[in-house]
Amino acid sequence: MATARVGMAGWTYAPWRGVFYPKGLRQADELRYASERVTSIELNGSFYALQKPTSWQRWREDTPDGFVFAVKAPRFITHIRRLDDVAEPIANFLASGLLGLGPKLGPILWQLPPSLEYDPELVARFLALLPHDTGAALEVARGRSGRMHGKELLEIDEVRPLRHAIEPRAHSFDDQEFADQAAAAGVAVVLGDSAGRWPRLDWVTADFAYARLHGDKEVYTSGYDAAGLDEWEEWTRDHLDHDRDVYVYFDNDVKVRAPIDAMSLLERLGR
């Protein structure tokens, strides 16, 4: 049976304290609090730097059974290397401890920069590097660089599927060839709602769907009204009816809308 998971892009935001998070709640308890109110969260600290195995283990322990993280891949791969010559960085990322999330490891999100235009050959090389189960990911992780010595986790509790979602932000990716490449690789193309700033690619390219809701009127700021939530409820239910799992993340965090909107959508879906 297909499942919808809904949450926010991240959980550590100062403006949320005293609004979403109760006054006096320890920062160390914020993930536990948030994860009891939504069913998934995008873990975005991994975008800025490789995290420690102990951090991944703590996040697993601080969340309830059945909770799932999406994991944002490092900007070193997507924004600095720009998907080129990234076999070793991908190995380092996979060795950093995310496989220790076990059953709580959801899709890996590959967010591309707006300046990275569509290049079919580059995309083909990148997609070929992505492992599609945790056993294959462990083998890739064994190719990590020497600088990972003592900072890696090279074990899994069992082999599970590993999903990938890619979010292009250049309009040149609105190309059928790219859709075909993603579908052949079983990689979901993210549907990004961004008030027109980035391409809106509502395609089915995998056995799951992934949406990032940055704000339908003003990016990162505007909340979703009843009509907006109606749209995303309908979109989610349509995928569920076609037996596709769904991941929806609100990234409109500036005015503390993300957690409120996520909980509202979950309520509509009958969580």
XYZ file of N, CA and C in Angstrom:
813
model
N 0.843 -1.193 0.000
C 0.000 0.000 0.000
C 0.879 1.244 0.000
N 0.596 2.164 -0.884
C 1.407 3.378 -0.992
C 1.191 4.276 0.227
N 2.230 5.036 0.554
C 2.230 5.878 1.751
C 2.610 7.304 1.394
N 1.978 8.266 2.056
C 2.358 9.677 1.911
C 3.119 10.111 3.154
N 4.269 10.719 2.922
C 5.060 11.271 4.020
C 5.191 12.770 3.797
N 4.879 13.522 4.841
C 4.815 14.979 4.729
C 5.596 15.601 5.876
N 6.372 16.638 5.548
C 7.127 17.321 6.592
C 7.739 18.609 6.086
N 8.869 18.965 6.667
C 9.521 20.238 6.383
C 10.940 20.010 5.888
N 11.489 21.035 5.268
C 12.897 21.032 4.877
C 13.708 21.560 6.058
N 14.193 20.664 6.885
C 14.951 21.053 8.068
C 14.061 21.255 9.278
N 14.715 21.426 10.438
C 13.955 21.644 11.669
C 14.627 22.649 12.603
N 15.851 23.081 12.289
C 16.592 23.961 13.194
C 16.525 25.394 12.692
N 15.510 26.124 13.129
C 15.313 27.510 12.704
C 14.973 28.359 13.928
N 15.761 29.388 14.177
C 15.530 30.243 15.343
C 14.125 30.845 15.381
N 13.565 31.328 14.241
C 12.226 31.929 14.313
C 11.124 30.960 14.736
N 11.383 29.657 14.642
C 10.366 28.688 15.036
C 10.244 28.582 16.556
N 11.272 29.031 17.264
C 11.298 28.871 18.720
C 10.335 29.862 19.370
N 9.444 29.323 20.173
C 8.416 30.143 20.787
C 7.185 30.305 19.924
N 7.221 29.779 18.684
C 6.068 29.823 17.785
C 5.608 28.383 17.501
N 6.440 27.628 16.779
C 6.160 26.202 16.594
C 6.675 25.410 17.787
N 7.923 25.662 18.150
C 8.479 25.003 19.330
C 8.052 25.761 20.582
N 7.640 25.055 21.627
C 7.251 25.740 22.864
C 8.428 26.507 23.470
N 8.115 27.606 24.105
C 9.155 28.357 24.805
C 9.812 27.461 25.843
N 11.132 27.533 25.887
C 11.866 26.747 26.867
C 12.261 25.362 26.401
N 11.766 24.925 25.241
C 12.163 23.610 24.732
C 13.643 23.634 24.384
N 14.374 22.656 24.874
C 15.800 22.595 24.559
C 15.999 22.362 23.068
N 17.030 23.014 22.509
C 17.310 22.826 21.089
C 17.571 21.359 20.783
N 18.176 20.652 21.722
C 18.466 19.230 21.524
C 17.197 18.393 21.415
N 16.062 18.938 21.859
C 14.803 18.193 21.820
C 13.914 18.598 20.653
N 14.383 19.520 19.806
C 13.529 20.025 18.732
C 13.205 18.962 17.688
N 14.171 18.146 17.326
C 13.892 17.101 16.342
C 12.853 16.132 16.874
N 12.988 15.737 18.118
C 12.012 14.814 18.701
C 10.606 15.431 18.659
N 10.520 16.707 19.022
C 9.228 17.403 19.030
C 8.639 17.458 17.621
N 9.455 17.879 16.650
C 8.970 18.018 15.271
C 8.561 16.672 14.687
N 9.361 15.645 14.949
C 9.108 14.341 14.329
C 7.883 13.646 14.900
N 7.372 14.128 16.020
C 6.132 13.587 16.570
C 4.901 14.238 15.942
N 5.126 15.277 15.120
C 4.016 16.038 14.542
C 3.938 15.933 13.026
N 5.004 15.450 12.402
C 5.009 15.193 10.962
C 5.570 13.794 10.743
N 5.534 13.331 9.501
C 5.951 11.949 9.243
C 7.301 11.839 8.548
N 7.876 12.976 8.168
C 9.187 12.972 7.521
C 9.771 14.375 7.596
N 11.078 14.457 7.507
C 11.788 15.738 7.464
C 12.947 15.595 6.491
N 13.182 16.635 5.704
C 14.401 16.699 4.898
C 15.560 17.085 5.800
N 16.559 16.251 5.825
C 17.755 16.519 6.617
C 18.715 17.315 5.736
N 18.895 18.603 6.044
C 19.660 19.456 5.127
C 21.038 19.855 5.619
N 21.416 19.478 6.845
C 22.782 19.762 7.281
C 23.808 19.065 6.413
N 23.418 17.928 5.836
C 24.310 17.161 4.965
C 24.604 17.880 3.657
N 23.815 18.899 3.328
C 24.067 19.705 2.129
C 25.317 20.557 2.317
N 25.543 21.016 3.532
C 26.621 21.963 3.813
C 27.930 21.288 4.191
N 27.854 20.110 4.790
C 29.070 19.404 5.210
C 28.728 17.947 5.484
N 29.719 17.075 5.338
C 29.520 15.679 5.706
C 29.296 15.593 7.210
N 28.315 14.821 7.605
C 27.987 14.660 9.012
C 28.710 13.440 9.592
N 28.773 13.382 10.910
C 29.462 12.286 11.581
C 28.526 11.090 11.762
N 29.076 9.879 11.764
C 28.229 8.710 12.026
C 27.434 8.827 13.321
N 28.028 9.439 14.351
C 27.312 9.585 15.620
C 26.098 10.503 15.485
N 26.181 11.484 14.592
C 25.037 12.378 14.376
C 23.890 11.629 13.722
N 24.217 10.846 12.691
C 23.175 10.061 12.024
C 22.505 9.113 13.015
N 23.292 8.499 13.879
C 22.736 7.572 14.857
C 21.826 8.303 15.842
N 22.239 9.503 16.260
C 21.414 10.276 17.193
C 20.083 10.659 16.563
N 20.113 11.067 15.295
C 18.869 11.434 14.612
C 17.941 10.228 14.499
N 18.514 9.065 14.250
C 17.692 7.846 14.187
C 17.037 7.586 15.538
N 17.799 7.750 16.603
C 17.285 7.460 17.940
C 16.268 8.493 18.415
N 16.381 9.726 17.919
C 15.521 10.815 18.394
C 14.171 10.886 17.688
N 13.905 9.982 16.774
C 12.664 10.021 16.001
C 11.869 8.737 16.208
N 10.550 8.815 16.087
C 9.722 7.634 16.369
C 9.832 6.549 15.303
N 9.425 5.359 15.671
C 9.361 4.260 14.704
C 8.459 4.671 13.542
N 8.867 4.305 12.339
C 8.086 4.639 11.159
C 8.428 5.977 10.543
N 9.205 6.787 11.243
C 9.611 8.085 10.706
C 10.671 7.878 9.629
N 10.700 8.785 8.649
C 11.650 8.678 7.541
C 12.281 10.040 7.271
N 13.578 10.029 7.044
C 14.300 11.227 6.608
C 14.535 11.179 5.102
N 14.324 12.293 4.433
C 14.971 12.512 3.140
C 16.308 13.172 3.454
N 17.322 12.868 2.681
C 18.670 13.366 2.966
C 19.159 14.197 1.794
N 19.487 15.443 2.072
C 19.952 16.339 1.018
C 21.432 16.092 0.755
N 21.760 15.780 -0.481
C 23.138 15.456 -0.859
C 24.030 16.695 -0.793
N 25.326 16.503 -0.641
C 26.245 17.632 -0.446
C 26.310 18.590 -1.631
N 26.367 19.862 -1.307
C 26.531 20.877 -2.351
C 27.896 20.761 -3.021
N 28.855 20.109 -2.355
C 30.151 19.886 -2.996
C 29.970 19.105 -4.292
N 29.028 18.176 -4.286
C 28.755 17.368 -5.478
C 27.929 18.148 -6.493
N 26.878 18.815 -6.011
C 25.907 19.434 -6.919
C 26.286 20.844 -7.356
N 26.866 21.628 -6.444
C 27.103 23.045 -6.721
C 28.567 23.385 -6.998
N 29.478 22.650 -6.405
C 30.908 22.940 -6.607
C 31.458 22.076 -7.741
N 31.336 20.774 -7.614
C 31.749 19.891 -8.717
C 30.726 19.905 -9.856
N 29.496 20.298 -9.566
C 28.449 20.428 -10.580
C 28.239 19.111 -11.336
N 28.200 18.018 -10.553
C 27.941 16.651 -11.020
C 29.082 16.046 -11.828
N 30.175 16.762 -11.999
C 31.278 16.282 -12.831
C 32.382 15.694 -11.958
N 32.861 14.501 -12.304
C 33.949 13.854 -11.574
C 33.578 13.702 -10.093
N 32.452 13.042 -9.842
C 31.929 12.996 -8.474
C 31.855 11.579 -7.892
N 32.514 10.616 -8.499
C 32.451 9.248 -7.973
C 32.985 9.181 -6.545
N 34.152 9.769 -6.302
C 34.714 9.719 -4.950
C 33.902 10.551 -3.960
N 33.472 11.768 -4.293
C 32.615 12.500 -3.353
C 31.318 11.764 -3.011
N 30.734 11.071 -3.975
C 29.541 10.278 -3.671
C 29.894 9.155 -2.701
N 31.036 8.505 -2.909
C 31.479 7.455 -1.987
C 31.680 8.016 -0.584
N 32.296 9.192 -0.486
C 32.509 9.812 0.824
C 31.183 10.118 1.515
N 30.246 10.639 0.751
C 28.918 10.947 1.297
C 28.247 9.684 1.822
N 28.258 8.627 1.040
C 27.605 7.392 1.456
C 28.327 6.723 2.619
N 29.611 7.012 2.773
C 30.378 6.448 3.886
C 30.238 7.254 5.169
N 29.630 8.433 5.091
C 29.635 9.358 6.231
C 28.702 8.952 7.357
N 27.818 7.984 7.113
C 26.962 7.498 8.186
C 25.490 7.450 7.886
N 25.045 7.988 6.745
C 23.605 7.989 6.477
C 23.029 6.590 6.357
N 23.838 5.602 5.945
C 23.324 4.235 5.866
C 22.942 3.713 7.245
N 23.476 4.346 8.291
C 23.123 3.977 9.653
C 21.713 4.369 10.051
N 21.029 5.155 9.216
C 19.625 5.464 9.493
C 18.735 4.236 9.347
N 19.229 3.217 8.654
C 18.472 1.974 8.515
C 17.113 2.201 7.882
N 16.033 1.726 8.519
C 14.700 1.855 7.924
C 14.198 3.294 7.867
N 14.899 4.208 8.508
C 14.489 5.620 8.493
C 15.150 6.412 7.368
N 15.926 5.733 6.529
C 16.542 6.396 5.378
C 15.567 6.396 4.213
N 15.118 7.586 3.843
C 14.248 7.750 2.692
C 15.046 8.181 1.477
N 14.449 8.959 0.588
C 15.146 9.358 -0.642
C 16.330 10.280 -0.371
N 17.316 10.193 -1.244
C 18.398 11.177 -1.276
C 17.997 12.252 -2.276
N 18.062 13.496 -1.830
C 17.686 14.636 -2.670
C 18.930 15.273 -3.268
N 18.948 15.389 -4.589
C 20.039 16.038 -5.313
C 19.503 17.353 -5.881
N 19.716 18.447 -5.145
C 19.246 19.761 -5.577
C 20.331 20.433 -6.409
N 20.005 20.789 -7.635
C 20.981 21.386 -8.547
C 20.897 22.910 -8.495
N 21.989 23.597 -8.800
C 21.967 25.064 -8.804
C 21.283 25.603 -10.059
N 20.694 26.792 -9.986
C 20.035 27.377 -11.163
C 20.986 27.601 -12.334
N 22.271 27.745 -12.040
C 23.250 28.012 -13.104
C 23.692 26.757 -13.839
N 23.284 25.583 -13.365
C 23.673 24.334 -14.022
C 22.637 23.987 -15.083
N 22.994 24.200 -16.341
C 22.085 23.934 -17.450
C 22.093 22.443 -17.800
N 21.045 22.023 -18.470
C 20.904 20.620 -18.832
C 21.957 20.204 -19.850
N 22.693 19.156 -19.508
C 23.704 18.556 -20.376
C 23.440 17.052 -20.350
N 22.881 16.486 -21.405
C 22.495 15.070 -21.380
C 23.634 14.126 -21.024
N 24.836 14.388 -21.530
C 25.957 13.490 -21.248
C 26.369 13.579 -19.785
N 26.396 14.784 -19.230
C 26.733 14.954 -17.817
C 25.705 14.247 -16.941
N 24.444 14.432 -17.244
C 23.381 13.797 -16.466
C 23.482 12.277 -16.557
N 23.768 11.756 -17.730
C 23.893 10.304 -17.895
C 25.024 9.751 -17.036
N 26.171 10.437 -17.030
C 27.301 9.969 -16.213
C 26.942 10.001 -14.729
N 26.260 11.057 -14.315
C 25.886 11.175 -12.905
C 24.896 10.089 -12.499
N 23.849 9.920 -13.268
C 22.830 8.933 -12.908
C 23.406 7.527 -12.831
N 24.396 7.247 -13.650
C 25.016 5.916 -13.643
C 25.765 5.631 -12.346
N 26.083 6.667 -11.577
C 26.832 6.503 -10.331
C 25.943 6.197 -9.133
N 24.632 6.333 -9.278
C 23.739 6.245 -8.127
C 23.356 4.801 -7.817
N 23.629 4.325 -6.600
C 23.215 2.975 -6.206
C 21.738 2.962 -5.831
N 21.074 1.853 -6.089
C 19.630 1.797 -5.873
C 19.205 0.840 -4.767
N 20.156 0.348 -3.996
C 19.830 -0.306 -2.737
C 20.997 -0.089 -1.790
N 20.766 -0.325 -0.513
C 21.795 0.001 0.474
C 22.995 -0.932 0.393
N 22.791 -2.144 -0.134
C 23.936 -3.020 -0.346
C 24.873 -2.454 -1.389
N 24.312 -1.999 -2.509
C 25.129 -1.363 -3.548
C 25.738 -0.071 -3.032
N 24.986 0.673 -2.203
C 25.517 1.916 -1.634
C 26.718 1.634 -0.736
N 26.660 0.537 0.014
C 27.784 0.170 0.868
C 29.021 -0.128 0.035
N 28.842 -0.813 -1.083
C 29.983 -1.091 -1.955
C 30.563 0.201 -2.524
N 29.703 1.144 -2.898
C 30.192 2.445 -3.367
C 30.951 3.148 -2.247
N 30.414 3.092 -1.031
C 31.037 3.767 0.110
C 32.441 3.241 0.387
N 32.691 1.990 0.069
C 34.023 1.425 0.313
C 35.088 2.099 -0.550
N 34.670 2.825 -1.578
C 35.608 3.563 -2.413
C 35.898 4.959 -1.907
N 35.584 5.223 -0.637
C 35.810 6.547 -0.057
C 37.278 6.913 -0.071
N 37.559 8.188 0.077
C 38.942 8.660 0.085
C 39.578 8.432 1.452
N 40.901 8.549 1.496
C 41.628 8.343 2.735
C 41.260 9.323 3.826
N 40.788 10.505 3.451
C 40.457 11.504 4.470
C 39.249 11.093 5.312
N 38.534 10.060 4.873
C 37.389 9.577 5.638
C 37.791 8.584 6.721
N 39.059 8.218 6.777
C 39.511 7.219 7.752
C 39.142 7.658 9.169
N 38.469 6.783 9.880
C 38.049 7.082 11.241
C 36.772 7.895 11.327
N 36.208 8.292 10.178
C 34.991 9.114 10.168
C 33.854 8.422 9.416
N 34.051 7.147 9.093
C 33.095 6.479 8.231
C 32.281 5.429 8.977
N 31.168 5.063 8.368
C 30.368 3.932 8.818
C 30.182 3.025 7.619
N 30.764 1.840 7.687
C 30.733 0.913 6.559
C 30.030 -0.377 6.960
N 28.770 -0.241 7.332
C 27.957 -1.405 7.656
C 26.485 -1.040 7.497
N 25.672 -2.044 7.232
C 24.225 -1.874 7.151
C 23.576 -3.015 7.909
N 22.338 -2.791 8.378
C 21.660 -3.871 9.098
C 20.964 -4.833 8.146
N 20.527 -4.330 6.986
C 19.976 -5.191 5.940
C 19.923 -4.398 4.640
N 19.750 -5.120 3.550
C 19.673 -4.465 2.238
C 18.246 -3.964 2.023
N 18.143 -2.679 1.716
C 16.851 -2.045 1.443
C 16.961 -1.231 0.159
N 15.833 -0.966 -0.501
C 15.876 -0.067 -1.658
C 16.369 1.316 -1.249
N 17.033 1.986 -2.170
C 17.521 3.349 -1.935
C 17.012 4.228 -3.069
N 16.243 5.231 -2.710
C 15.617 6.094 -3.701
C 16.399 7.391 -3.879
N 16.273 7.955 -5.070
C 16.921 9.226 -5.390
C 15.913 10.155 -6.055
N 16.001 11.439 -5.701
C 15.174 12.474 -6.323
C 16.081 13.622 -6.734
N 15.852 14.177 -7.908
C 16.698 15.247 -8.429
C 15.841 16.485 -8.682
N 16.327 17.625 -8.201
C 15.598 18.892 -8.349
C 16.404 19.855 -9.217
N 16.147 19.915 -10.518
C 16.820 20.898 -11.366
C 16.232 22.285 -11.125
N 17.078 23.291 -11.279
C 16.581 24.659 -11.115
C 16.872 25.531 -12.336
N 17.321 24.925 -13.415
C 17.476 25.629 -14.690
C 16.344 25.180 -15.606
N 15.731 26.120 -16.304
C 14.568 25.799 -17.133
C 14.927 24.907 -18.324
N 16.216 24.812 -18.641
C 16.613 23.948 -19.760
C 16.379 22.472 -19.459
N 16.161 22.128 -18.183
C 15.854 20.739 -17.827
C 14.425 20.355 -18.195
N 13.617 21.315 -18.585
C 12.256 21.006 -19.027
C 12.330 20.443 -20.444
N 12.819 19.222 -20.520
C 13.181 18.586 -21.786
C 12.802 17.108 -21.696
N 12.142 16.593 -22.698
C 11.703 15.200 -22.672
C 12.873 14.238 -22.551
N 14.024 14.593 -23.101
C 15.191 13.714 -22.994
C 15.597 13.541 -21.536
N 15.535 14.618 -20.766
C 15.857 14.516 -19.343
C 14.830 13.646 -18.622
N 13.562 13.841 -18.932
C 12.521 13.011 -18.322
C 12.766 11.537 -18.621
N 13.143 11.234 -19.847
C 13.407 9.848 -20.232
C 14.626 9.296 -19.493
N 15.660 10.117 -19.331
C 16.849 9.668 -18.599
C 16.496 9.336 -17.150
N 15.746 10.223 -16.510
C 15.366 9.999 -15.119
C 14.511 8.742 -14.987
N 13.570 8.561 -15.908
C 12.699 7.389 -15.856
C 13.490 6.101 -16.048
N 14.447 6.112 -16.963
C 15.264 4.923 -17.199
C 16.080 4.562 -15.968
N 16.468 5.574 -15.189
C 17.261 5.348 -13.982
C 16.394 5.125 -12.749
N 15.082 5.307 -12.871
C 14.199 5.169 -11.719
C 14.371 6.269 -10.699
N 14.774 7.439 -11.151
C 15.002 8.594 -10.282
C 13.822 9.551 -10.411
N 13.270 9.984 -9.296
C 12.151 10.922 -9.332
C 12.653 12.325 -9.640
N 11.951 13.013 -10.518
C 12.209 14.436 -10.751
C 11.303 15.211 -9.802
N 11.906 16.057 -8.987
C 11.164 16.797 -7.972
C 10.206 17.790 -8.632
N 8.985 17.816 -8.130
C 8.046 18.871 -8.499
C 8.256 20.013 -7.516
N 8.832 21.100 -7.989
C 9.099 22.246 -7.136
C 8.074 23.340 -7.354
N 7.438 23.776 -6.275
C 6.499 24.896 -6.335
C 7.244 26.130 -5.840
N 7.541 27.056 -6.751
C 8.447 28.156 -6.408
C 7.998 29.494 -6.974
N 6.698 29.694 -7.101
C 6.163 30.956 -7.615
C 6.787 31.317 -8.961
N 7.133 30.287 -9.747
C 7.665 30.492 -11.086
C 9.150 30.730 -11.178
N 9.858 30.731 -10.051
C 11.299 31.015 -10.098
C 12.069 29.902 -10.789
N 11.702 28.653 -10.509
C 12.387 27.497 -11.080
C 11.381 26.654 -11.863
N 11.847 25.729 -12.681
C 10.904 24.953 -13.498
C 9.963 24.116 -12.640
N 8.762 23.976 -13.102
C 7.755 23.156 -12.420
C 7.566 21.896 -13.260
N 8.205 20.821 -12.852
C 8.260 19.592 -13.642
C 7.394 18.526 -12.972
N 6.172 18.433 -13.408
C 5.220 17.491 -12.812
C 5.207 16.212 -13.640
N 6.260 15.421 -13.488
C 6.454 14.206 -14.264
C 6.417 12.982 -13.355
N 6.096 11.840 -13.925
C 6.221 10.557 -13.234
C 7.410 9.832 -13.840
N 8.493 9.716 -13.080
C 9.702 9.060 -13.587
C 10.187 7.941 -12.663
N 9.437 7.666 -11.593
C 9.859 6.643 -10.632
C 8.615 6.043 -9.986
N 8.836 5.107 -9.067
C 7.709 4.489 -8.369
C 7.299 5.292 -7.144
N 7.783 6.517 -7.052
C 7.391 7.428 -5.980
C 7.410 8.848 -6.530
N 6.754 9.748 -5.821
C 6.706 11.156 -6.220
C 7.271 12.013 -5.095
N 7.876 13.135 -5.476
C 8.571 13.983 -4.496
C 8.268 15.441 -4.844
N 7.724 16.180 -3.884
C 7.427 17.603 -4.092
C 8.103 18.438 -3.014
N 8.615 19.600 -3.438
C 9.185 20.582 -2.506
C 8.395 21.876 -2.695
N 7.761 22.328 -1.629
C 6.861 23.469 -1.701
C 7.541 24.678 -1.067
N 8.112 25.501 -1.924
C 8.904 26.650 -1.482
C 8.054 27.897 -1.266
N 6.786 27.840 -1.653
C 5.892 28.989 -1.552
C 5.250 29.269 -2.897
N 3.929 29.346 -2.931
C 3.248 29.515 -4.218
C 3.115 30.973 -4.644
N 3.365 31.900 -3.719
C 3.287 33.323 -4.060
C 4.626 34.019 -3.877
N 5.333 33.690 -2.817
C 6.643 34.273 -2.539
C 7.546 33.168 -2.000
N 8.673 32.943 -2.679
C 9.545 31.823 -2.330
C 10.046 31.938 -0.894
N 9.961 30.830 -0.170
C 10.423 30.660 1.208
C 9.572 31.393 2.239
N 8.605 32.177 1.799
C 7.895 33.051 2.731
C 6.405 32.775 2.815
N 5.717 32.719 1.674
C 4.252 32.657 1.715
C 3.761 31.293 2.177
N 2.702 31.327 2.983
C 2.062 30.097 3.406
C 1.046 29.639 2.375
N 0.538 28.439 2.570
C -0.454 27.874 1.658
C -1.849 28.021 2.271
N -2.735 28.684 1.518
C -4.106 28.844 1.989
C -4.889 27.567 1.704
N -6.186 27.600 2.001
C -7.004 26.393 1.845
C -6.992 25.887 0.413
N -7.060 26.808 -0.551
C -7.052 26.388 -1.958
C -5.721 25.754 -2.328
N -4.622 26.317 -1.825
C -3.311 25.752 -2.098
C -3.155 24.370 -1.504
N -3.635 24.187 -0.272
C -3.560 22.870 0.350
C -4.480 21.875 -0.351
N -5.616 22.362 -0.850
C -6.499 21.487 -1.636
C -5.750 20.904 -2.833
N -4.992 21.770 -3.509
C -4.242 21.333 -4.692
C -3.256 20.232 -4.338
N -2.532 20.407 -3.235
C -1.507 19.426 -2.885
C -2.106 18.162 -2.288
N -3.255 18.280 -1.651
C -3.961 17.072 -1.219
C -4.391 16.255 -2.436
N -4.952 16.924 -3.433
C -5.391 16.224 -4.647
C -4.209 15.581 -5.361
N -3.098 16.314 -5.468
C -1.898 15.784 -6.126
C -1.390 14.546 -5.395
N -1.361 14.617 -4.075
C -0.878 13.493 -3.274
C -1.790 12.282 -3.425
N -3.085 12.509 -3.313
C -4.030 11.391 -3.414
C -3.984 10.733 -4.794
N -3.767 11.532 -5.822
C -3.690 10.960 -7.169
C -2.526 9.979 -7.273
N -1.365 10.352 -6.730
C -0.224 9.432 -6.758
C -0.497 8.192 -5.905
N -1.099 8.383 -4.735
C -1.413 7.235 -3.889
C -2.363 6.281 -4.599
N -3.332 6.842 -5.312
C -4.289 6.004 -6.044
C -3.607 5.182 -7.135
N -2.449 5.659 -7.595
C -1.683 4.924 -8.605
C -0.543 4.117 -7.967
N -0.665 3.890 -6.651
C 0.257 3.034 -5.899
C 1.684 3.575 -5.897
N 1.805 4.899 -5.875
C 3.125 5.519 -5.748
C 3.246 6.164 -4.374
N 4.326 5.866 -3.650
C 4.609 6.580 -2.413
C 4.839 8.057 -2.726
N 4.549 8.906 -1.750
C 4.653 10.348 -1.952
C 5.440 10.969 -0.804
N 6.319 11.893 -1.164
C 7.074 12.682 -0.190
C 6.816 14.152 -0.499
N 6.327 14.894 0.497
C 6.035 16.316 0.324
C 6.730 17.084 1.438
N 7.533 18.079 1.048
C 8.267 18.873 2.029
C 8.002 20.355 1.813
N 7.590 21.020 2.879
C 7.372 22.460 2.849
C 8.678 23.164 3.201
N 9.072 24.082 2.327
C 10.330 24.819 2.489
C 10.064 26.321 2.622
N 8.862 26.671 3.055
C 8.482 28.073 3.261
C 8.633 28.414 4.743
N 9.893 28.461 5.179
C 10.178 28.499 6.610
C 10.315 29.889 7.206
N 10.438 30.940 6.372
C 10.805 32.264 6.888
C 9.806 32.759 7.927
N 8.525 32.589 7.673
C 7.492 33.068 8.596
C 6.841 31.916 9.362
N 7.604 30.870 9.575
C 7.173 29.713 10.360
C 5.924 29.065 9.756
N 5.841 29.104 8.421
C 4.706 28.488 7.767
C 4.921 26.996 7.532
N 6.169 26.573 7.332
C 6.426 25.190 6.921
C 5.806 24.153 7.858
N 6.061 24.199 9.172
C 5.480 23.156 10.023
C 3.962 23.233 10.106
N 3.420 24.451 10.072
C 1.968 24.606 10.139
C 1.315 24.015 8.893
N 1.879 24.341 7.728
C 1.319 23.823 6.476
C 1.472 22.306 6.383
N 2.610 21.790 6.843
C 2.819 20.338 6.803
C 1.788 19.618 7.666
N 1.556 20.123 8.864
C 0.569 19.490 9.741
C -0.837 19.612 9.160
N -1.122 20.731 8.502
C -2.438 20.912 7.888
C -2.662 19.910 6.761
N -1.629 19.694 5.932
C -1.771 18.724 4.849
C -1.929 17.315 5.405
N -1.173 16.988 6.433
C -1.314 15.668 7.049
C -2.722 15.465 7.601
N -3.276 16.499 8.203
C -4.638 16.394 8.732
C -5.634 16.132 7.609
N -5.454 16.816 6.488
C -6.335 16.608 5.341
C -6.234 15.174 4.811
N -5.039 14.617 4.897
C -4.817 13.262 4.386
C -5.237 12.192 5.391
N -5.693 12.637 6.567
C -6.193 11.695 7.556
C -5.122 10.990 8.334
N -4.014 11.689 8.586
C -2.913 11.078 9.338
C -3.400 10.589 10.694
